[in-house]
Coordinates of C-alpha atoms and ligand atoms in Angstrom, one line a residue:
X21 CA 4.5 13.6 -23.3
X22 CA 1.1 15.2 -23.2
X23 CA 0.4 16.3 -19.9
X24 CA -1.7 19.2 -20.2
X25 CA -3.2 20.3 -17.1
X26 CA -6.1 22.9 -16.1
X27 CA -5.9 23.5 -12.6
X28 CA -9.1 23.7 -10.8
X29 CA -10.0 24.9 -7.1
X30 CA -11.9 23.8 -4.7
X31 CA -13.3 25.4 -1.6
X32 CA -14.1 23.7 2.0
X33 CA -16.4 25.6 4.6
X34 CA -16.8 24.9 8.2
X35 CA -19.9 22.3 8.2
X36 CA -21.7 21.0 10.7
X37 CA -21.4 17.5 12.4
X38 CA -20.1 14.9 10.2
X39 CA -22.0 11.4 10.7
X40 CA -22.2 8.6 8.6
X41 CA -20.5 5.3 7.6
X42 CA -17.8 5.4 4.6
X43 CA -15.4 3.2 2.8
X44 CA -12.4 4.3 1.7
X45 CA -11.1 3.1 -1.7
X46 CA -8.5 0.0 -2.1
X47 CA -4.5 0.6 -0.8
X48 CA -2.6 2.1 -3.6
X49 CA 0.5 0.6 -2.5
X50 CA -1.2 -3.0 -2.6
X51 CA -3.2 -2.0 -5.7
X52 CA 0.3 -0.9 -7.6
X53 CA 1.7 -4.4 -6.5
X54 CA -1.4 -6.6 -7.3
X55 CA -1.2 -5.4 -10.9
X56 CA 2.4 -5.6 -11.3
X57 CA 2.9 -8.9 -9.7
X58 CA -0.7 -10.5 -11.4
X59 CA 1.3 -9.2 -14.5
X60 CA 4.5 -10.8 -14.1
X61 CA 2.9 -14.5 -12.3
X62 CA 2.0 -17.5 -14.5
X63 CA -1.5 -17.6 -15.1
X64 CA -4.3 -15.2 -13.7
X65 CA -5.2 -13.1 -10.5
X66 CA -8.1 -11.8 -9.9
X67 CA -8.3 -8.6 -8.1
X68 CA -11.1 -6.9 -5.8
X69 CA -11.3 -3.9 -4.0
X70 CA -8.4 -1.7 -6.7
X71 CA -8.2 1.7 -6.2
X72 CA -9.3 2.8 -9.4
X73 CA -7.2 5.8 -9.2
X74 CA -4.8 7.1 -12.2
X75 CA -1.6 6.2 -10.3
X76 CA -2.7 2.6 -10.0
X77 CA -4.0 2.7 -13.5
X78 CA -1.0 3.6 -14.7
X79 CA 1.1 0.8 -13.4
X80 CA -2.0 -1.5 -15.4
X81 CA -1.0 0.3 -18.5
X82 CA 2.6 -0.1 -17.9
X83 CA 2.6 -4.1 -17.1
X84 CA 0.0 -4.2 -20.6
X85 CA 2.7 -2.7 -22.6
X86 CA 5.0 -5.4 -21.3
X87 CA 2.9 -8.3 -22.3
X88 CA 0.1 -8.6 -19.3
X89 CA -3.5 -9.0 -20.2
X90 CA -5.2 -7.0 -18.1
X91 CA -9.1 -6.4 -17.9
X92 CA -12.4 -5.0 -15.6
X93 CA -15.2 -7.4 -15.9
X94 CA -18.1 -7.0 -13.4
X95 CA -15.9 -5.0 -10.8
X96 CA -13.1 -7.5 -10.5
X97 CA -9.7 -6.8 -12.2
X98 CA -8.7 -9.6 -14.4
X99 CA -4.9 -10.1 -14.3
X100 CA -3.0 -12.7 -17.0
X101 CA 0.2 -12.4 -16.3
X102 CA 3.4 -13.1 -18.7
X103 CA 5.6 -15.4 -16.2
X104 CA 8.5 -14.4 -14.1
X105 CA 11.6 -13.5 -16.6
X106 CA 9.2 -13.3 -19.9
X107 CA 8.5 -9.3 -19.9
X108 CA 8.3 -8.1 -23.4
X109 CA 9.8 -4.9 -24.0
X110 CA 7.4 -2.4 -24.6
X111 CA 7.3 -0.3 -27.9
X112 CA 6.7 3.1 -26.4
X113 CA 8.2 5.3 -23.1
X114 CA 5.6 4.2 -20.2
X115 CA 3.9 7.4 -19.0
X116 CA 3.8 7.4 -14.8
X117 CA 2.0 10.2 -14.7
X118 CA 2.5 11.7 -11.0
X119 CA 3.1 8.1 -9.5
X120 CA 6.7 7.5 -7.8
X121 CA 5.8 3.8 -6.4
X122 CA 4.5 3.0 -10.4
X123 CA 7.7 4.1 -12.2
X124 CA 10.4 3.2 -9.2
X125 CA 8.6 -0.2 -8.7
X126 CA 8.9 -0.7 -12.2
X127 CA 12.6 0.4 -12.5
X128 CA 13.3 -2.7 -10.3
X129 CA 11.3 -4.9 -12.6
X130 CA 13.0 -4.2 -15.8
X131 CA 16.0 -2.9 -14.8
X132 CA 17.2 -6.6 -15.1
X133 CA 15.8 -7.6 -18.2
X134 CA 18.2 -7.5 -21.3
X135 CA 15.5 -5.2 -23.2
X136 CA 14.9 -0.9 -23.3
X137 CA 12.3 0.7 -21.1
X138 CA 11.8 4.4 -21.6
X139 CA 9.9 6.2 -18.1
X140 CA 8.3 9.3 -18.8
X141 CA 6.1 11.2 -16.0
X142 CA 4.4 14.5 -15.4
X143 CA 5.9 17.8 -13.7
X144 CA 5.7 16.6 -10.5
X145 CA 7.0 13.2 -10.8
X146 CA 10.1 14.6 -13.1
X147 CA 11.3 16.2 -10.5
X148 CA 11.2 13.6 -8.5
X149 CA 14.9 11.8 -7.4
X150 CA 15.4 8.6 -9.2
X151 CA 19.2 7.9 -8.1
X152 CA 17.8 6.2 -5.4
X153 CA 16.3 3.3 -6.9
X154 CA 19.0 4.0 -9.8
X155 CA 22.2 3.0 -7.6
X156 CA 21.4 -0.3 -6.9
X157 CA 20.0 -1.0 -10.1
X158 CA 23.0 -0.2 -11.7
X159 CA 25.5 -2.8 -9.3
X160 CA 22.8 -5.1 -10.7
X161 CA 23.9 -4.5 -14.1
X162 CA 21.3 -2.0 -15.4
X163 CA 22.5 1.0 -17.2
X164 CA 20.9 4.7 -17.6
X165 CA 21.0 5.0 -21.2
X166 CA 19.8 8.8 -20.6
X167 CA 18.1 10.6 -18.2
X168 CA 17.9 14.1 -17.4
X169 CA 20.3 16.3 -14.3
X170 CA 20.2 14.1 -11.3
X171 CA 18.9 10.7 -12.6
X172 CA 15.5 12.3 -13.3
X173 CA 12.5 11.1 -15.8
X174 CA 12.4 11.3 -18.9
X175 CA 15.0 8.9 -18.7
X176 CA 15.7 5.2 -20.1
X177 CA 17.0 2.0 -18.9
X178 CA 19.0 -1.0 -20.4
X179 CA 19.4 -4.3 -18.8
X180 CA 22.2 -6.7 -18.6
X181 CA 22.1 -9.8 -20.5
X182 CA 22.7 -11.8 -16.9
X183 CA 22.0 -9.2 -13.6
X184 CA 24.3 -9.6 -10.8
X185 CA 22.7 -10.9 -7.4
X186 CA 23.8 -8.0 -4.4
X187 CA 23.3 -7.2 -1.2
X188 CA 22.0 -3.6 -0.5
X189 CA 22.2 -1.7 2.5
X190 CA 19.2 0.8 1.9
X191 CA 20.2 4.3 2.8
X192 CA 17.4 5.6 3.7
X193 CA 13.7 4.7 4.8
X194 CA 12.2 4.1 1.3
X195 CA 10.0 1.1 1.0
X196 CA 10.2 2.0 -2.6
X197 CA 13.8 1.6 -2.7
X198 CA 13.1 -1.5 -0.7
X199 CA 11.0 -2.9 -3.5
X200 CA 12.8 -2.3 -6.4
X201 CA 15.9 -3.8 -5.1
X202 CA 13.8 -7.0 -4.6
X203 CA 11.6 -6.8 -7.6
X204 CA 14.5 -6.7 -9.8
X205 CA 16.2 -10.0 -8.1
X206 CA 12.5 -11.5 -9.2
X207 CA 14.7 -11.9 -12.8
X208 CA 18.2 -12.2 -11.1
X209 CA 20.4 -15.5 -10.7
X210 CA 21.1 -16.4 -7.1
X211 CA 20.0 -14.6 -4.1
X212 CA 19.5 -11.0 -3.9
X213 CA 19.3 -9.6 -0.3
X214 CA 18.0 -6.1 1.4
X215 CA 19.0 -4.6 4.4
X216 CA 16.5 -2.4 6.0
X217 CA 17.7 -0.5 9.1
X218 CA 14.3 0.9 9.6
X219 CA 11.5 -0.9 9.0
X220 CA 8.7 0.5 6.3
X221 CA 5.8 -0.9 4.5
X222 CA 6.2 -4.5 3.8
X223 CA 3.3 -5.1 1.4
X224 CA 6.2 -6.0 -1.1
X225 CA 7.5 -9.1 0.9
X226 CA 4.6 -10.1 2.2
X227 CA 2.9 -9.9 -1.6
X228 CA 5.9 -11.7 -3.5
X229 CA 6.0 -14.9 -0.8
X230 CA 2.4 -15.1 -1.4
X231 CA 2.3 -15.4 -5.2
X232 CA 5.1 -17.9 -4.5
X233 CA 8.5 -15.8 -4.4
X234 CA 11.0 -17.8 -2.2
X235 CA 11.9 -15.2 0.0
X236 CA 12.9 -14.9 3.8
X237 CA 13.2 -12.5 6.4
X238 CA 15.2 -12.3 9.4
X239 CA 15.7 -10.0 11.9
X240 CA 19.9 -8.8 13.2
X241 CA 20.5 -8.1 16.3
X242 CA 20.3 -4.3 15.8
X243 CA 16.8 -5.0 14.7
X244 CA 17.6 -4.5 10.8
X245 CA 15.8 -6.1 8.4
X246 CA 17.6 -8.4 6.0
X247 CA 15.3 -9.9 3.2
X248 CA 16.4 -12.8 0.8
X249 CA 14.8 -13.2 -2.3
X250 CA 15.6 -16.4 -5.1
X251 CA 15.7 -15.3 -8.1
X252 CA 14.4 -16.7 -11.4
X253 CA 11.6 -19.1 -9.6
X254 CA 8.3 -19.3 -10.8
X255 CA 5.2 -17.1 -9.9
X256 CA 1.3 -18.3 -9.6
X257 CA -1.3 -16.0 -10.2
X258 CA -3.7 -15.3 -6.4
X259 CA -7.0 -13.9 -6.1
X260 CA -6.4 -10.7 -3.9
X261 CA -8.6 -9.0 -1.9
X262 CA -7.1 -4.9 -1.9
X263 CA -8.5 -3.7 2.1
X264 CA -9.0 0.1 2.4
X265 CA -6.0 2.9 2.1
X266 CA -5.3 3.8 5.6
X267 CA -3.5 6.9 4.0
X268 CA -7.1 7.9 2.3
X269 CA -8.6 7.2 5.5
X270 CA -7.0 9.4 7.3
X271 CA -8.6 12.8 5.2
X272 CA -12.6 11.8 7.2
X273 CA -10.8 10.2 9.7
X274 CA -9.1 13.6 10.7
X275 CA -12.3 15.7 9.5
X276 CA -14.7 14.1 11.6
X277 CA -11.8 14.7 14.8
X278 CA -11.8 18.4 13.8
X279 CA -15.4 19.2 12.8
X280 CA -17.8 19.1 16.4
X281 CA -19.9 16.8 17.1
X282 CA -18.8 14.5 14.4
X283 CA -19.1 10.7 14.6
X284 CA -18.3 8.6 11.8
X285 CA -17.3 4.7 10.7
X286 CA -15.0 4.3 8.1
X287 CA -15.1 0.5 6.9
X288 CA -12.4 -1.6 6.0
X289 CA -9.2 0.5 6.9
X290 CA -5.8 -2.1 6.8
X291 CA -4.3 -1.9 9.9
X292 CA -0.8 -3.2 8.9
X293 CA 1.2 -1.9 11.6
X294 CA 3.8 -0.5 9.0
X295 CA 1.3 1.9 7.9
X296 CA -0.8 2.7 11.3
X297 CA 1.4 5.5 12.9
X298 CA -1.3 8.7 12.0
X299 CA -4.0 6.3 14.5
X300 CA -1.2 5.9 17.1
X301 CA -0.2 9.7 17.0
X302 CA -3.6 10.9 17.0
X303 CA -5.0 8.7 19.7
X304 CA -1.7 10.4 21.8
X305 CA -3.5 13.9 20.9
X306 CA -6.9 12.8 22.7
X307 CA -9.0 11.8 19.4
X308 CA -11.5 9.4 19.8
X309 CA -10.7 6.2 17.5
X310 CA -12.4 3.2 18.3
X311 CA -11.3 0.0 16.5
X312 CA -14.4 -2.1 15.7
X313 CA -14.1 -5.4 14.5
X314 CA -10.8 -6.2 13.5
X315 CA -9.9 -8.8 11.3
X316 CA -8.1 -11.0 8.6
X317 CA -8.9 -10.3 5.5
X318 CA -6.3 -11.2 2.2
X319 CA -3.4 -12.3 4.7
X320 CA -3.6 -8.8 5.9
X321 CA -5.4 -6.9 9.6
X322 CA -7.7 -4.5 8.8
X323 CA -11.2 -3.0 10.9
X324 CA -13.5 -0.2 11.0
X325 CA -13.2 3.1 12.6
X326 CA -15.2 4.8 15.1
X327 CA -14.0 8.5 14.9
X328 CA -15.6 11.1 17.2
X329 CA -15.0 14.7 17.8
X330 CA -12.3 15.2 20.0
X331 CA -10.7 18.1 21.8
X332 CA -6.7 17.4 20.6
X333 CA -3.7 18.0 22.7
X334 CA -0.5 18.7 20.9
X335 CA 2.3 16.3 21.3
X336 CA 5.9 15.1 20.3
X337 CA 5.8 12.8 17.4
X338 CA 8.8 10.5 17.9
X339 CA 10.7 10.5 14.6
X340 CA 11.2 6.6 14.5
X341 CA 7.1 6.7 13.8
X342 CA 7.7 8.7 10.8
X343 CA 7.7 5.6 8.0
X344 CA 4.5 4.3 9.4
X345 CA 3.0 7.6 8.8
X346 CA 5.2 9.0 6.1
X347 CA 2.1 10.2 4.0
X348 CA 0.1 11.3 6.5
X349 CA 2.5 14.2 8.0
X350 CA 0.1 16.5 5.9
X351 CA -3.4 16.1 7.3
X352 CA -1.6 15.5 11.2
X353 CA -0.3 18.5 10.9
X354 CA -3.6 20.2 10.1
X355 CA -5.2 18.3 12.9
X356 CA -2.2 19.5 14.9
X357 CA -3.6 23.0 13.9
X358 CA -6.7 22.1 15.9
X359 CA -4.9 21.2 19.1
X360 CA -4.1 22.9 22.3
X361 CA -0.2 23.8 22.2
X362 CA 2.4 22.7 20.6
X363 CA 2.8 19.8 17.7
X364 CA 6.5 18.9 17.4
X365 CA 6.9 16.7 14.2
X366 CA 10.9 15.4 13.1
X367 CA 12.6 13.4 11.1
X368 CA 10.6 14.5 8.6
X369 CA 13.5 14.7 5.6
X370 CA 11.4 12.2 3.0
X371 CA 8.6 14.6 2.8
X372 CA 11.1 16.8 0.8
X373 CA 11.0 14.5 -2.0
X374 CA 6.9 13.5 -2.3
X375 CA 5.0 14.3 -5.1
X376 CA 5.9 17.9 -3.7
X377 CA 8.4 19.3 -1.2
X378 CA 5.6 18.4 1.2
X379 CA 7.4 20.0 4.2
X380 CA 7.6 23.3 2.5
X381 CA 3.9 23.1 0.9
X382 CA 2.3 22.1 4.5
X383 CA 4.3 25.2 6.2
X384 CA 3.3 27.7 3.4
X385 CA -0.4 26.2 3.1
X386 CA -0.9 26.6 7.5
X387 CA 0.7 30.1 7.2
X388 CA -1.6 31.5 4.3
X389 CA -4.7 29.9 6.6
X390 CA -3.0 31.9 10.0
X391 CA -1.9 28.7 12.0
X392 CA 1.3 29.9 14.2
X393 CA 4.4 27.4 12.4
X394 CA 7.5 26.7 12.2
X395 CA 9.3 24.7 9.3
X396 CA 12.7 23.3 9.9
X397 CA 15.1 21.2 7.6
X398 CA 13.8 18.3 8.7
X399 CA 10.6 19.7 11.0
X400 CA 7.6 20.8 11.5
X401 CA 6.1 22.8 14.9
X402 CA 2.8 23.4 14.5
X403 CA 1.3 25.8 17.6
X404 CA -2.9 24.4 17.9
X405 CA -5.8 26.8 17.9
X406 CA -8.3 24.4 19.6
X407 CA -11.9 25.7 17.8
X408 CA -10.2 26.6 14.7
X409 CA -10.9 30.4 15.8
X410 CA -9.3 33.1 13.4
X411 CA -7.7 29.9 10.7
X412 CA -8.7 29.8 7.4
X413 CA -9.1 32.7 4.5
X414 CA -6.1 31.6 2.7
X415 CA -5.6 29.8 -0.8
X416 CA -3.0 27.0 -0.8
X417 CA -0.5 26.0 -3.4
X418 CA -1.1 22.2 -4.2
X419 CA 1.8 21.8 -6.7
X420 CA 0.1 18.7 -8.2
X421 CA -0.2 16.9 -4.9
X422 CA -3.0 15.0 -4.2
X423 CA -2.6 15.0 -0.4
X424 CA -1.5 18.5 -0.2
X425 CA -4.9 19.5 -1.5
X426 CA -6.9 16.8 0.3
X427 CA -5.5 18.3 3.4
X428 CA -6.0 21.7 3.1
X429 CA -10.0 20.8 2.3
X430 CA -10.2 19.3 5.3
X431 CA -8.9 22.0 7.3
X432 CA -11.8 24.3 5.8
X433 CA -14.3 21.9 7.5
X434 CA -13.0 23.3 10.8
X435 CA -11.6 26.4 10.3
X436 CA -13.7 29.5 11.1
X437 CA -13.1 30.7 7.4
X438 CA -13.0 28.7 4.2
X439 CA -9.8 27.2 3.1
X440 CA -9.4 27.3 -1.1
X441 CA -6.9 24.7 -2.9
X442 CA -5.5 26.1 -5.8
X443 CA -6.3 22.6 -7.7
X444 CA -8.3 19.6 -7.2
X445 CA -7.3 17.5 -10.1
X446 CA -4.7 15.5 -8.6
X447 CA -7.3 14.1 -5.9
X448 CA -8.2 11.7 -8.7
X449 CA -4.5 10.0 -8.7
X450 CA -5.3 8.1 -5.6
X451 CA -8.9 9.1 -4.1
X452 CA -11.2 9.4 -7.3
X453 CA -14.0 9.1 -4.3
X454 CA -13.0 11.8 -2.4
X455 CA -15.1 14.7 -3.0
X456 CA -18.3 12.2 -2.9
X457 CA -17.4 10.3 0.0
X458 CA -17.0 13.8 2.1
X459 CA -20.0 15.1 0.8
X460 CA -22.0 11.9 1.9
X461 CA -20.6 12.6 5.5
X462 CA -22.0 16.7 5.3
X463 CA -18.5 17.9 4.7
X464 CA -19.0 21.3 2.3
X465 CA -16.8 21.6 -0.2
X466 CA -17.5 23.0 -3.5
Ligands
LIG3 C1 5.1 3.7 -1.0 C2 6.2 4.0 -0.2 C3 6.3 5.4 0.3 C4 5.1 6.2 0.2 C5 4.4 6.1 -1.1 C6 4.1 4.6 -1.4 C7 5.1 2.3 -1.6 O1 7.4 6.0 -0.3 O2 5.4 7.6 0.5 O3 3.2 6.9 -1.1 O4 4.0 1.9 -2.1 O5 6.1 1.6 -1.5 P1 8.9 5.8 0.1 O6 9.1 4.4 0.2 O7 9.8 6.4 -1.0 O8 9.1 6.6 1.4

């Protein structure tokens, strides 16, 4: 493993007005899927709009090693993929790097092939809890050959010459968990069915029926989710057209809200409703979001954003939001540092197990930058300081998360002193743009 890192910082002071019009890059979510799906279909996909960021890349090197042909011409992403069931094993661990949805994802896909597949990953992502995907997996028939304390990477994985169809109830909201479960019945006889209790991001259903995967949904009477997916059925390769990250989005989006007199568009955000709680929440605080033209694009909503400075109001974020926002607890809670009163944010027990301990890294960063919190097991109060007067001064710990550090920069835009990151590197996992895009809308950060 050759991870070798230099941390570098970056510093955000309060600027003046942001205005502008921006596009955010491609969904990573979407983007991991395209290239793992393109991979695994007959024939070729062609892919516009990838984020080009090193988690995504990644999961391209990953499905290369495994047989895909994979390839950039012109700004399109060229996918040939090997055919559902015909994965080659690959001849070396696949690296991850920092990206959970890359090497979970994957778990499911080759965790029913007859064959070895080695994961490796960085600091961050070895920490990271694997059991979760790991316990279904293994009722499927896979088997941990090794893997270090509590089913972390490095670790490697042996399928069963046939894999056993189940039925899994999934324990907790992970649309990861989700995803592997159904990847892996891609290469499983029978019908493999999830049970989702609370819905999360369904880019993985909605994805797999549309490269041809026959696979239903249906809805219980307590409102659970309970997917179907054939297994062993052929897969066509689709042109896809990746809309903008709504989870990248919400760094200007919550900028040009904090910074006064701002007013912004960002272009293309999706506006799946599995992944549009931060809008909802915000729009409760008093921000000014205006949805302009909303439409179709790839099978999927997405619009542009109006954002204008807004004075916020604190509010109670009702927990049942929290998978349709999951990744943007960081950058609400520094807008919730902006508000008047009190920010009451729950169910909040995921963010323990991001690329960080996101719940302990948001508390520490808004205490070293003098916002009035509270951190709880599973919660986060955060008490507003509308004007920003008195925040800022502090350096925050990014422990290799992107979004932690993305945050944090943001803050500085607003807070009456600057706001250092300990580390900008990681931006480049899933925003390569970022630093650009904010300094073509007047944020200052050096
Ligand atoms: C993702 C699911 C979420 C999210 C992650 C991407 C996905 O994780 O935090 O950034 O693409 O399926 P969990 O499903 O583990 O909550």
């Amino acid at each position: 493993m050759t991870h070798h890192h230099s941390p570098r910082p970056a510093t955000a002071r309060r600027s003046e007005a942001l205005s502008g019009t921006a596009r955010v890059p491609g969904d990573k979510s979407i983007s991991h899927r395209s290239l793992m799906f393109g991979g695994l279909a007959s024939g070729q996909s062609r892919i516009t709009g990838l984020l080009e960021g090193e988690d995504v890349l990644r999961t391209g090197e990953a499905m290369k090693a495994m047989g895909a042909r994979i390839e950039r011409r012109e700004g399109e992403w060229i996918v040939d993929g090997v055919g559902n069931g015909c994965l080659l094993e690959a001849e070396t661990p696949l690296d991850f790097g920092n990206a959970g949805t890359g090497a979970r994802l994957t778990m499911g896909l080759v965790g029913t092939y007859d064959m070895k597949t080695s994961f490796v990953g960085d600091a961050s992502l070895s920490s990271r809890p694997m059991g979760r995907v790991l316990a279904p997996l293994r009722e499927m028939g896979t088997q941990v050959l090794d893997a270090a304390p509590g089913d972390r990477l490095p670790l490697t994985l042996a399928g069963p010459k046939h894999a056993a169809p189940i039925s899994y109830r999934v324990p907790m909201a992970s649309a990861q968990v989700k995803s592997a479960v159904l990847i892996a019945g891609l290469n499983t006889p029978g019908v493999t069915t999830v049970i989702e209790p609370i819905p999360t991001r369904d880019h993985t259903e909605k994805m797999l029926a549309g490269f041809g995967a026959a696979l239903e949904v249906e809805i219980d009477a307590e409102g659970a989710r309970h997917i179907r997916i054939q297994g062993q059925t052929r897969l066509s390769g689709r042109d896809i057209a990746v809309p903008g990250d709504p989870s990248s989005a919400a760094f200007p989006l919550v900028a040009a809200l904090i910074v006064p007199g701002s007013d912004i568009v960002i272009e293309n955000a999706l506006m799946n409703p599995t992944r549009t709680g931060l809008i909802e929440t915000l729009v409760e605080m008093g921000g000014s979001i205006e949805i302009l033209n909303p439409r179709k694009a790839g099978g999927e909503d997405v619009a542009d954003l109006r954002v204008r400075a807004s004075g916020l109001r604190g509010v109670t974020v009702p927990p049942g939001r929290a998978p349709s926002m999951i990744d943007e607890y960081p950058v609400l809670a520094v807008a919730a540092a902006f508000a008047e009163g009190e920010t009451v944010m729950d169910g909040l027990e995921e963010l323990r197990v991001k690329e960080s301990d996101r719940l302990a890294a948001v508390a520490r960063g808004l205490a070293a930058n003098g916002v009035d919190c509270t951190e709880g097991e599973a919660s986060l109060v955060v008490r507003g300081r509308p004007g920003g007067r008195g925040l800022g001064g502090g350096t925050v710990a990014t422990h290799l998360d992107h979004r932690i550090a993305m945050s944090f920069l943001v803050m500085g835009l607003a807070a009456e002193r600057p706001v250092t990151v300990d580390d900008r590197t990681m931006v480049a996992t899933s925003f390569p743009e970022f630093f650009g895009l904010m300094a073509s809308l007047g944020a200052r950060i050096e």
